[in-house]
Short mmCIF file of C-alpha atoms in Angstrom, two decimals:
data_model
loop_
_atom_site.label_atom_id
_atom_site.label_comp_id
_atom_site.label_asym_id
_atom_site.label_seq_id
_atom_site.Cartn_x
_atom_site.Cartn_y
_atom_site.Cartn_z
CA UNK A 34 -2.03 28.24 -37.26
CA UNK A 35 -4.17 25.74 -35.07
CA UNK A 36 -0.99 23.32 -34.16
CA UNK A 37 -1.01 20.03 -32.22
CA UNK A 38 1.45 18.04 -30.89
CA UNK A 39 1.09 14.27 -31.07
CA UNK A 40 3.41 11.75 -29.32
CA UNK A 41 3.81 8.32 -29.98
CA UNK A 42 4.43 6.10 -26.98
CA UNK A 43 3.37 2.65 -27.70
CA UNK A 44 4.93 -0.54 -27.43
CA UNK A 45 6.98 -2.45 -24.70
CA UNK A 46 10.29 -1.91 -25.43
CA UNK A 47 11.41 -5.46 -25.54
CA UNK A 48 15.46 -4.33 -26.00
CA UNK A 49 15.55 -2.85 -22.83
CA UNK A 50 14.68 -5.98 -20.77
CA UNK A 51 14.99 -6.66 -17.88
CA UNK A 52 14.02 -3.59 -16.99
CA UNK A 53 10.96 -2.70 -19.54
CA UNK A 54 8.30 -4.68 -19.13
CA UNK A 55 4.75 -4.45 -20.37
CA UNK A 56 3.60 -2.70 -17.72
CA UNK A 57 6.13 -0.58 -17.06
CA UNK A 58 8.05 -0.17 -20.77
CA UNK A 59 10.48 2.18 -21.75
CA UNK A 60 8.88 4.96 -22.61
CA UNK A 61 8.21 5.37 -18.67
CA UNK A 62 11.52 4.34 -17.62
CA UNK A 63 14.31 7.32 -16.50
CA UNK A 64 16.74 6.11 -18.93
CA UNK A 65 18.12 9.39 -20.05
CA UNK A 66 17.66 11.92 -17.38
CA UNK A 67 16.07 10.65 -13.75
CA UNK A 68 12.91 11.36 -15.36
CA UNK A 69 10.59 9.09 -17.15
CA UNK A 70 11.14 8.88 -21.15
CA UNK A 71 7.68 10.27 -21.79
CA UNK A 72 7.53 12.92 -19.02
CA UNK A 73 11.02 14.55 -20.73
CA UNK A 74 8.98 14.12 -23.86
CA UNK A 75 5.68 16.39 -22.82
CA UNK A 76 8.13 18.63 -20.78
CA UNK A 77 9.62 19.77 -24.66
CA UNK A 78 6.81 20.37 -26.13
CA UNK A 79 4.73 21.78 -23.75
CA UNK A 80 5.41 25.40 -24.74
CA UNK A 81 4.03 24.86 -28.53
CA UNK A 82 0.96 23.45 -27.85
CA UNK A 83 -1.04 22.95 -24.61
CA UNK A 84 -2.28 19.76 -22.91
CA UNK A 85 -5.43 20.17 -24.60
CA UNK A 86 -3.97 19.94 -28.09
CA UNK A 87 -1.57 17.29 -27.05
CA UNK A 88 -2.44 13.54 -27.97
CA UNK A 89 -0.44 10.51 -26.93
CA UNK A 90 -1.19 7.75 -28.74
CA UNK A 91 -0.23 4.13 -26.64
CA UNK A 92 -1.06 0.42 -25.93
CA UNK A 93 -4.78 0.25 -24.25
CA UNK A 94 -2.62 -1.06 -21.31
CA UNK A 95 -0.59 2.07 -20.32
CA UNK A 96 -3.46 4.70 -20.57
CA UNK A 97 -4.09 4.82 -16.62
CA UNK A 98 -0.10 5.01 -16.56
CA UNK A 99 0.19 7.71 -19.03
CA UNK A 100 -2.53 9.68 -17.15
CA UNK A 101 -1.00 9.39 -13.82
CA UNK A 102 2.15 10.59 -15.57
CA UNK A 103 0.73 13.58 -16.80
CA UNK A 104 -2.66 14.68 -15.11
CA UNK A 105 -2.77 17.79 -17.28
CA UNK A 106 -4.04 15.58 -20.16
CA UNK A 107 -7.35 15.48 -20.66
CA UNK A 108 -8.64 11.67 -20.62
CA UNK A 109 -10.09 11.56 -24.06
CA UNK A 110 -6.43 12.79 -25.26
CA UNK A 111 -4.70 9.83 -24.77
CA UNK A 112 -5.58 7.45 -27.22
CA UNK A 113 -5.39 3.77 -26.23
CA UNK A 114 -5.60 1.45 -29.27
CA UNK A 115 -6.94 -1.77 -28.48
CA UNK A 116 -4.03 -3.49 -30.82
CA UNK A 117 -1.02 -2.38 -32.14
CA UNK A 118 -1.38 -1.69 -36.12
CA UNK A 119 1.98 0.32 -37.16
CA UNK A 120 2.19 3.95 -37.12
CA UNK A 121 0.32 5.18 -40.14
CA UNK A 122 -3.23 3.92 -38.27
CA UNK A 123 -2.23 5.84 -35.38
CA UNK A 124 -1.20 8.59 -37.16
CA UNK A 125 -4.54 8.55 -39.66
CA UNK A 126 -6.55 7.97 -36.52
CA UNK A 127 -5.41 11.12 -34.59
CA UNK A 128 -5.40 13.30 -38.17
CA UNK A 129 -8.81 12.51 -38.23
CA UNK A 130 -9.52 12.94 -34.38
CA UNK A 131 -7.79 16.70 -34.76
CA UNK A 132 -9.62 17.25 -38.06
CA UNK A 133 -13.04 16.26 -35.99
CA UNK A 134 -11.98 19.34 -33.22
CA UNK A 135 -10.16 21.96 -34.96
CA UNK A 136 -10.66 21.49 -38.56
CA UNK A 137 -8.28 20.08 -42.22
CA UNK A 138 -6.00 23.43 -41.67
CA UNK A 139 -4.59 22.65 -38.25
CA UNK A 140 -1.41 21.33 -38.38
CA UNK A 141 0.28 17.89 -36.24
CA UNK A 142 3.43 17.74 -35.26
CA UNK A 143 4.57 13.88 -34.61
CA UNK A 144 7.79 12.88 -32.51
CA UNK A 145 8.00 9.73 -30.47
CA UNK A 146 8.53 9.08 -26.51
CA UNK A 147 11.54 7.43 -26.20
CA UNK A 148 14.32 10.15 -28.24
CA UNK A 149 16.97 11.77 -26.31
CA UNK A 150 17.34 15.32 -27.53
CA UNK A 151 20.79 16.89 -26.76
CA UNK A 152 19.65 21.24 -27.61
CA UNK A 153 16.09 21.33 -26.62
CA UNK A 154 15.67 24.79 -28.36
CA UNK A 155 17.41 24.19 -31.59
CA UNK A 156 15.12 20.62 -31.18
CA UNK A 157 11.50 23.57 -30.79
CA UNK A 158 13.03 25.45 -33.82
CA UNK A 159 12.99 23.14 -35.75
CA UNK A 160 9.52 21.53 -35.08
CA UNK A 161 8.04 25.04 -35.57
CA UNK A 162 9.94 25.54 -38.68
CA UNK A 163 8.38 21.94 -39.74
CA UNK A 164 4.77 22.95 -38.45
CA UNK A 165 5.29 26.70 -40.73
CA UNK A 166 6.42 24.84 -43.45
CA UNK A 167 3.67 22.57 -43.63
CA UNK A 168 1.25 24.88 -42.65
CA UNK A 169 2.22 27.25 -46.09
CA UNK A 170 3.04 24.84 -48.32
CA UNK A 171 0.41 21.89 -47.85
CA UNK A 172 2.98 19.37 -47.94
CA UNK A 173 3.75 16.27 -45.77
CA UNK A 174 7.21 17.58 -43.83
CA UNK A 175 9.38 14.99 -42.49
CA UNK A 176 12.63 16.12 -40.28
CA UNK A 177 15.53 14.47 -41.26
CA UNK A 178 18.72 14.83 -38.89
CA UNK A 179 22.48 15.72 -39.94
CA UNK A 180 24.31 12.65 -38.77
CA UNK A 181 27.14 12.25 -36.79
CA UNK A 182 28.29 8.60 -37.66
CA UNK A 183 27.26 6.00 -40.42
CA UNK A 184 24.56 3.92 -38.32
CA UNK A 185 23.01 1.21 -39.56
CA UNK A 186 20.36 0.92 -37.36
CA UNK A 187 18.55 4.22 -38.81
CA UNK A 188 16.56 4.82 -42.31
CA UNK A 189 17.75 7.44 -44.37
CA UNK A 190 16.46 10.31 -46.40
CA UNK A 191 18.29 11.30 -49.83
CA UNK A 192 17.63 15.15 -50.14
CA UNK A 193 16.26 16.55 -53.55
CA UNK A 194 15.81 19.72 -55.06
CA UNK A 195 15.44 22.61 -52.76
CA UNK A 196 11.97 24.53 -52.94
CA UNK A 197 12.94 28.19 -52.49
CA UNK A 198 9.51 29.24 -51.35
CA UNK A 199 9.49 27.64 -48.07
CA UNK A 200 10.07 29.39 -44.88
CA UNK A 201 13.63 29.74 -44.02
CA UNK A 202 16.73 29.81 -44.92
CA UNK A 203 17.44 29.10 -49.02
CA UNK A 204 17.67 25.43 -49.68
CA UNK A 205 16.77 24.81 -46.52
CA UNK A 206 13.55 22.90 -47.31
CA UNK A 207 14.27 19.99 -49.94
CA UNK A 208 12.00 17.32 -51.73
CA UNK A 209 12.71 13.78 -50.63
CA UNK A 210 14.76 12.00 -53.47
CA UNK A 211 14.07 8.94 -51.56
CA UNK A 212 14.11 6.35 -48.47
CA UNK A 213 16.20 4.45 -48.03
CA UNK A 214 16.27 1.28 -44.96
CA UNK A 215 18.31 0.17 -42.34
CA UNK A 216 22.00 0.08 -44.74
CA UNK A 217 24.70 -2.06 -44.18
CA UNK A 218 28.14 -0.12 -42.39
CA UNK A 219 29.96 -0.01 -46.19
CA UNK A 220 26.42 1.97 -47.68
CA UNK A 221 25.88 3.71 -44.41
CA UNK A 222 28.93 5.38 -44.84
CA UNK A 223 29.11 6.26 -48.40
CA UNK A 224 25.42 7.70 -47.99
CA UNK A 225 26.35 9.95 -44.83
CA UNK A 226 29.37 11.18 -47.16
CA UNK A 227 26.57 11.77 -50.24
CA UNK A 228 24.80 13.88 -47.79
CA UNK A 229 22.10 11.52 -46.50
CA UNK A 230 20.06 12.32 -43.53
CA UNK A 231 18.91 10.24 -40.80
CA UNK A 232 14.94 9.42 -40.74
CA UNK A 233 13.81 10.34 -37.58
CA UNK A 234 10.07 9.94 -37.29
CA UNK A 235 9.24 13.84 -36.72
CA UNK A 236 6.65 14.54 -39.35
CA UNK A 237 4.68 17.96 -39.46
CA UNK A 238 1.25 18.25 -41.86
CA UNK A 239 -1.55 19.88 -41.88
CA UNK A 240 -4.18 16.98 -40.60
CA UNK A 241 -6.39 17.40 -44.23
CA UNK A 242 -3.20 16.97 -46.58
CA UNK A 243 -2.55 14.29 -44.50
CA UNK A 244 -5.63 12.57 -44.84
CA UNK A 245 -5.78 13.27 -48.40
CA UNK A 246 -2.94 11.42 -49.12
CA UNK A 247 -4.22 8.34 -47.09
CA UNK A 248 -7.50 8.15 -49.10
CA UNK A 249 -5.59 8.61 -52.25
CA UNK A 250 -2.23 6.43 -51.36
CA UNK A 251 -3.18 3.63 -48.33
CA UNK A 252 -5.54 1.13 -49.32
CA UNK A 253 -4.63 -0.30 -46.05
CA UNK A 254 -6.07 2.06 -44.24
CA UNK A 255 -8.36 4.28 -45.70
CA UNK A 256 -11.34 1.81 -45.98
CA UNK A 257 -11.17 1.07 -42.27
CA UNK A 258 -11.06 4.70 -41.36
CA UNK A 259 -14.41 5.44 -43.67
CA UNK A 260 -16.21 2.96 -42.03
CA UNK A 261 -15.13 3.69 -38.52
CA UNK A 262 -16.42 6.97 -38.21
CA UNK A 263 -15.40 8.16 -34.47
CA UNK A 264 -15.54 4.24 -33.20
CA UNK A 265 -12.18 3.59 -32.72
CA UNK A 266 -12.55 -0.40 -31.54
CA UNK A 267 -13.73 -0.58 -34.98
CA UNK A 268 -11.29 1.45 -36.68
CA UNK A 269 -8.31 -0.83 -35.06
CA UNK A 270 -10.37 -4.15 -35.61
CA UNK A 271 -10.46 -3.73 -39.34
CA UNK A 272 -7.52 -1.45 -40.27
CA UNK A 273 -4.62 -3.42 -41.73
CA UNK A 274 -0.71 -3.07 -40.09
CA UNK A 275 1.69 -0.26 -42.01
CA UNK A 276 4.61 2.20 -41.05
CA UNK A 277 3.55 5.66 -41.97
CA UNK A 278 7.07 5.76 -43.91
CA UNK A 279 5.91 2.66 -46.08
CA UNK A 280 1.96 3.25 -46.56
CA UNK A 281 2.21 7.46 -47.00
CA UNK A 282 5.92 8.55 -47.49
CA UNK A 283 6.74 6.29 -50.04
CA UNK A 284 4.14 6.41 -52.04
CA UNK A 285 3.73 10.32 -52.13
CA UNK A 286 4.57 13.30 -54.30
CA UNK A 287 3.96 15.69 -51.69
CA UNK A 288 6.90 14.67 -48.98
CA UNK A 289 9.33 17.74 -48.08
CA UNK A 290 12.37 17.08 -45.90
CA UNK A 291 14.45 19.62 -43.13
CA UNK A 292 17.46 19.10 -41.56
CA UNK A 293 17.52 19.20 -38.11
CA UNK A 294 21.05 19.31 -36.01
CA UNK A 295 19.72 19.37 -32.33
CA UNK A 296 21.52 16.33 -30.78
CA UNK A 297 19.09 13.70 -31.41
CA UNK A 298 19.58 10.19 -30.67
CA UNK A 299 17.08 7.30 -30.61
CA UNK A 300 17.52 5.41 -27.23
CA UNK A 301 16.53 1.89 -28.64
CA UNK A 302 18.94 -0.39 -26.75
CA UNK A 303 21.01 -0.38 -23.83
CA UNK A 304 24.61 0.47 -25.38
CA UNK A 305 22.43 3.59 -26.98
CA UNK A 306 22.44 5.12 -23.22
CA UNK A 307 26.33 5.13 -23.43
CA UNK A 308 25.94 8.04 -26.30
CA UNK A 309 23.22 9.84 -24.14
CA UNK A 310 23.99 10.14 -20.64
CA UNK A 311 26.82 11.78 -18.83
CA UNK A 312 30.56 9.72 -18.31
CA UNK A 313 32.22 9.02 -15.09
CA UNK A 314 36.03 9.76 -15.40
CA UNK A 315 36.39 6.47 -16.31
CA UNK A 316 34.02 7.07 -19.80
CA UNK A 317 31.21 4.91 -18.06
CA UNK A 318 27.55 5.65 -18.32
CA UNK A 319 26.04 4.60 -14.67
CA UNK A 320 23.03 5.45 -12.88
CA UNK A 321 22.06 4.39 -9.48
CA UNK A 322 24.11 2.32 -7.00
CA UNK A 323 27.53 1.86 -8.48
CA UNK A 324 31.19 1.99 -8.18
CA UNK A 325 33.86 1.47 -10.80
CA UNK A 326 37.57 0.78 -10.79
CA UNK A 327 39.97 0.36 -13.38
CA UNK A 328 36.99 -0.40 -15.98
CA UNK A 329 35.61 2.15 -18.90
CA UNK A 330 33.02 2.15 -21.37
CA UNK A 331 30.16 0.46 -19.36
CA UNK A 332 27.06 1.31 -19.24
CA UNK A 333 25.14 0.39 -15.68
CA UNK A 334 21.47 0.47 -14.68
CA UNK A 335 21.11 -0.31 -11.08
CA UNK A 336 17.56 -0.29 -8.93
CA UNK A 337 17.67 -1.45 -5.43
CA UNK A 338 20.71 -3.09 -5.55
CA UNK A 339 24.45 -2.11 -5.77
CA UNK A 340 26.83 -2.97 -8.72
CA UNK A 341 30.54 -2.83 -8.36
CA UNK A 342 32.70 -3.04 -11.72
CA UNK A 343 36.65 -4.09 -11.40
CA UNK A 344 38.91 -4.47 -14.61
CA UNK A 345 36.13 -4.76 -16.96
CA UNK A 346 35.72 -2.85 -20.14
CA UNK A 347 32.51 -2.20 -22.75
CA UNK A 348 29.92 -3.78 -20.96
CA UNK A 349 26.16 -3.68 -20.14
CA UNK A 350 24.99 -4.27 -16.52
CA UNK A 351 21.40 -3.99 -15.54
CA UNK A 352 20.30 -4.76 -12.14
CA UNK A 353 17.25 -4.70 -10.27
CA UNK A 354 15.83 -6.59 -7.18
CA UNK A 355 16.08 -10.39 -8.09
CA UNK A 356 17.62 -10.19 -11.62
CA UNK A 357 20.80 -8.84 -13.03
CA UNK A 358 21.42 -8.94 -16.63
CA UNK A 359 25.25 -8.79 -18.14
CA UNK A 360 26.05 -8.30 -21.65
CA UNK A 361 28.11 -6.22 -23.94
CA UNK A 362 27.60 -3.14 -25.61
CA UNK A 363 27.91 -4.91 -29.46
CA UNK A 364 25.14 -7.61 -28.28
CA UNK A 365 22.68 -5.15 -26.62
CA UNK A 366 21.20 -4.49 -29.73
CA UNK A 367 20.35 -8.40 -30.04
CA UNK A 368 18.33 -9.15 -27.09
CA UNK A 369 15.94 -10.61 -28.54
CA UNK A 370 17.96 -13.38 -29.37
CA UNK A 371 18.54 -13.98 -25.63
CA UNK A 372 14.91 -13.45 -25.04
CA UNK A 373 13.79 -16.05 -27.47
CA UNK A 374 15.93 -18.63 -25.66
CA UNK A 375 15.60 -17.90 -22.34
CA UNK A 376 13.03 -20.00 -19.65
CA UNK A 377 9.31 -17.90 -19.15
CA UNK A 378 10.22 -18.03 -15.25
CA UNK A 379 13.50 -16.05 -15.74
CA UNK A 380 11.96 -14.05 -18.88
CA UNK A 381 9.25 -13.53 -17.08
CA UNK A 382 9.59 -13.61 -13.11
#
């Protein structure tokens, strides 16, 4: 099995102001570890595949970043779209870039740049268990993860019937019953209790099923990707914006599910980093410059400046040279409210 890893690590991370910006998003932040987002990314995978059959797929405006990041990478592997149109172009554009090199049978593993993983090799079993199990069964394989609380800022995945020839364990591969989006806390719950997984965004196919299933499912897509050939400005000028979940998943007969139980967590605010990075004896999550008394439950960013917390509980503090930013954890996840309202010279500086 030809296998290739492909990351996505576009966009500018908008939740995570004032810290992400669009040079500098959060993908290439140390949020997690004191590493950036991506480089903990490429560090996990680089023992399946190597740089060479590694693509990261990003915003035209990161792609010097990216390769300063990572040097390893050859140029051409980075893929810079010239505008952001939703996962399933990126995704059809890199099938068909892998198809191009190594041929329909090799197989793609997707994950994103910006996931904490908690058991980095339970995480590689189960992305070569994915890869196998596309690679023998010619199916679109999706990794759905055992959840540890009703969240309802995830999709879910309702398991089907188990397919007994797949690699693994028995009934460890299942059909998808079907997606379901972002729930409410009352469904959220009752679907975590029915068994429900959480849908992460790892996908594993072989790069020919993959484009099958555009050219027989995406209408969006597929006509751009004809008539692009290998020019990609004109690929992303025509191509029409749709989530891989919405334009393939949902519309296919071919989508297999695993569960995956490695610790995963998708950093995608601020009050996210209190679940991911180590506690204080106090139960904060700080990094940086920072000293806490008689407070618990904050999380604290702090560059090139110190913070100092007294008698406060369940906060968010972000700090850095010129601008500090204090919320709480429960409106972290609604930034952009603040954003919307806020003056372009604050916003902005």
């Amino acid at each position: 099995m030809i296998r290739w890893n492909v990351v996505l690590a576009g966009g500018i991370g908008s939740r995570f102001w004032p810290l992400s910006t669009p040079a500098r998003p959060k993908q290439l932040l140390p949020l997690v570890t004191d590493a950036p987002m991506l480089r903990d990314t490429l560090d996990r995978l680089r023992p399946s595949a190597p740089p060479e059959r590694t693509l990261v797929l990003t915003n035209a405006e990161l792609r010097d970043a990216i390769l300063a990041l990572e040097p390893t990478l050859p140029p051409e592997n980075v893929v810079a779209e010239p505008r952001p149109a939703g996962t399933c172009a990126a995704l059809a554009w890199a099938a068909s870039l892998i198809a191009r090199r190594d041929g329909p049978e090799a197989v793609m593993v997707c994950t994103h740049a910006d996931w904490a993983i908690g058991d980095v090799p339970q995480f590689r079993d189960t992305l070569d268990r994915a890869a196998e199990t596309a690679a023998t069964t010619h199916a679109l394989v999706t990794v759905g993860i055992v959840p540890s609380r009703p969240d309802t800022g995830f999709g879910y995945i309702q398991p089907g019937t188990a397919i007994e020839s797949a690699p693994g364990a028995a009934g460890e591969v299942r059909r998808v019953a079907r997606f379901v989006e972002k729930p409410d806390q009352a469904r959220a719950t009752q679907m975590v209790a029915d068994g429900f997984l959480w849908n992460s965004g790892i996908f594993a196919w072989r790069v020919g099923d993959l484009l099958e299933e555009i050219a027989a499912l995406t209408p969006e897509v597929q006509p751009a990707l004809v008539a692009a050939g290998t020019n990609l400005e004109r690929f992303f000028a025509d191509v029409q914006s749709i989530a891989i979940d919405v334009g393939v998943l949902e519309r296919s007969a071919r989508v297999l599910v695993l569960a995956g139980q490695f610790g995963w967590d998708d950093v995608g605010t601020w009050a996210a980093l209190h679940r991911v990075r180590q506690h204080d004896g106090q139960d904060n999550a700080m990094s940086g410059p920072t000293y806490a008394l008689a407070a618990s439950g904050n999380v604290v960013h702090a560059e090139g400046t110190q913070v100092v917390l007294y008698g406060v509980n369940d906060l968010v503090v972000v700090a850095r040279e010129g601008l500090v930013m204090v919320t709480t954890r429960e409106h972290a996840a609604n930034l952009k409210t603040l954003l919307d309202a806020m003056p372009a010279e604050v916003r902005e500086p």
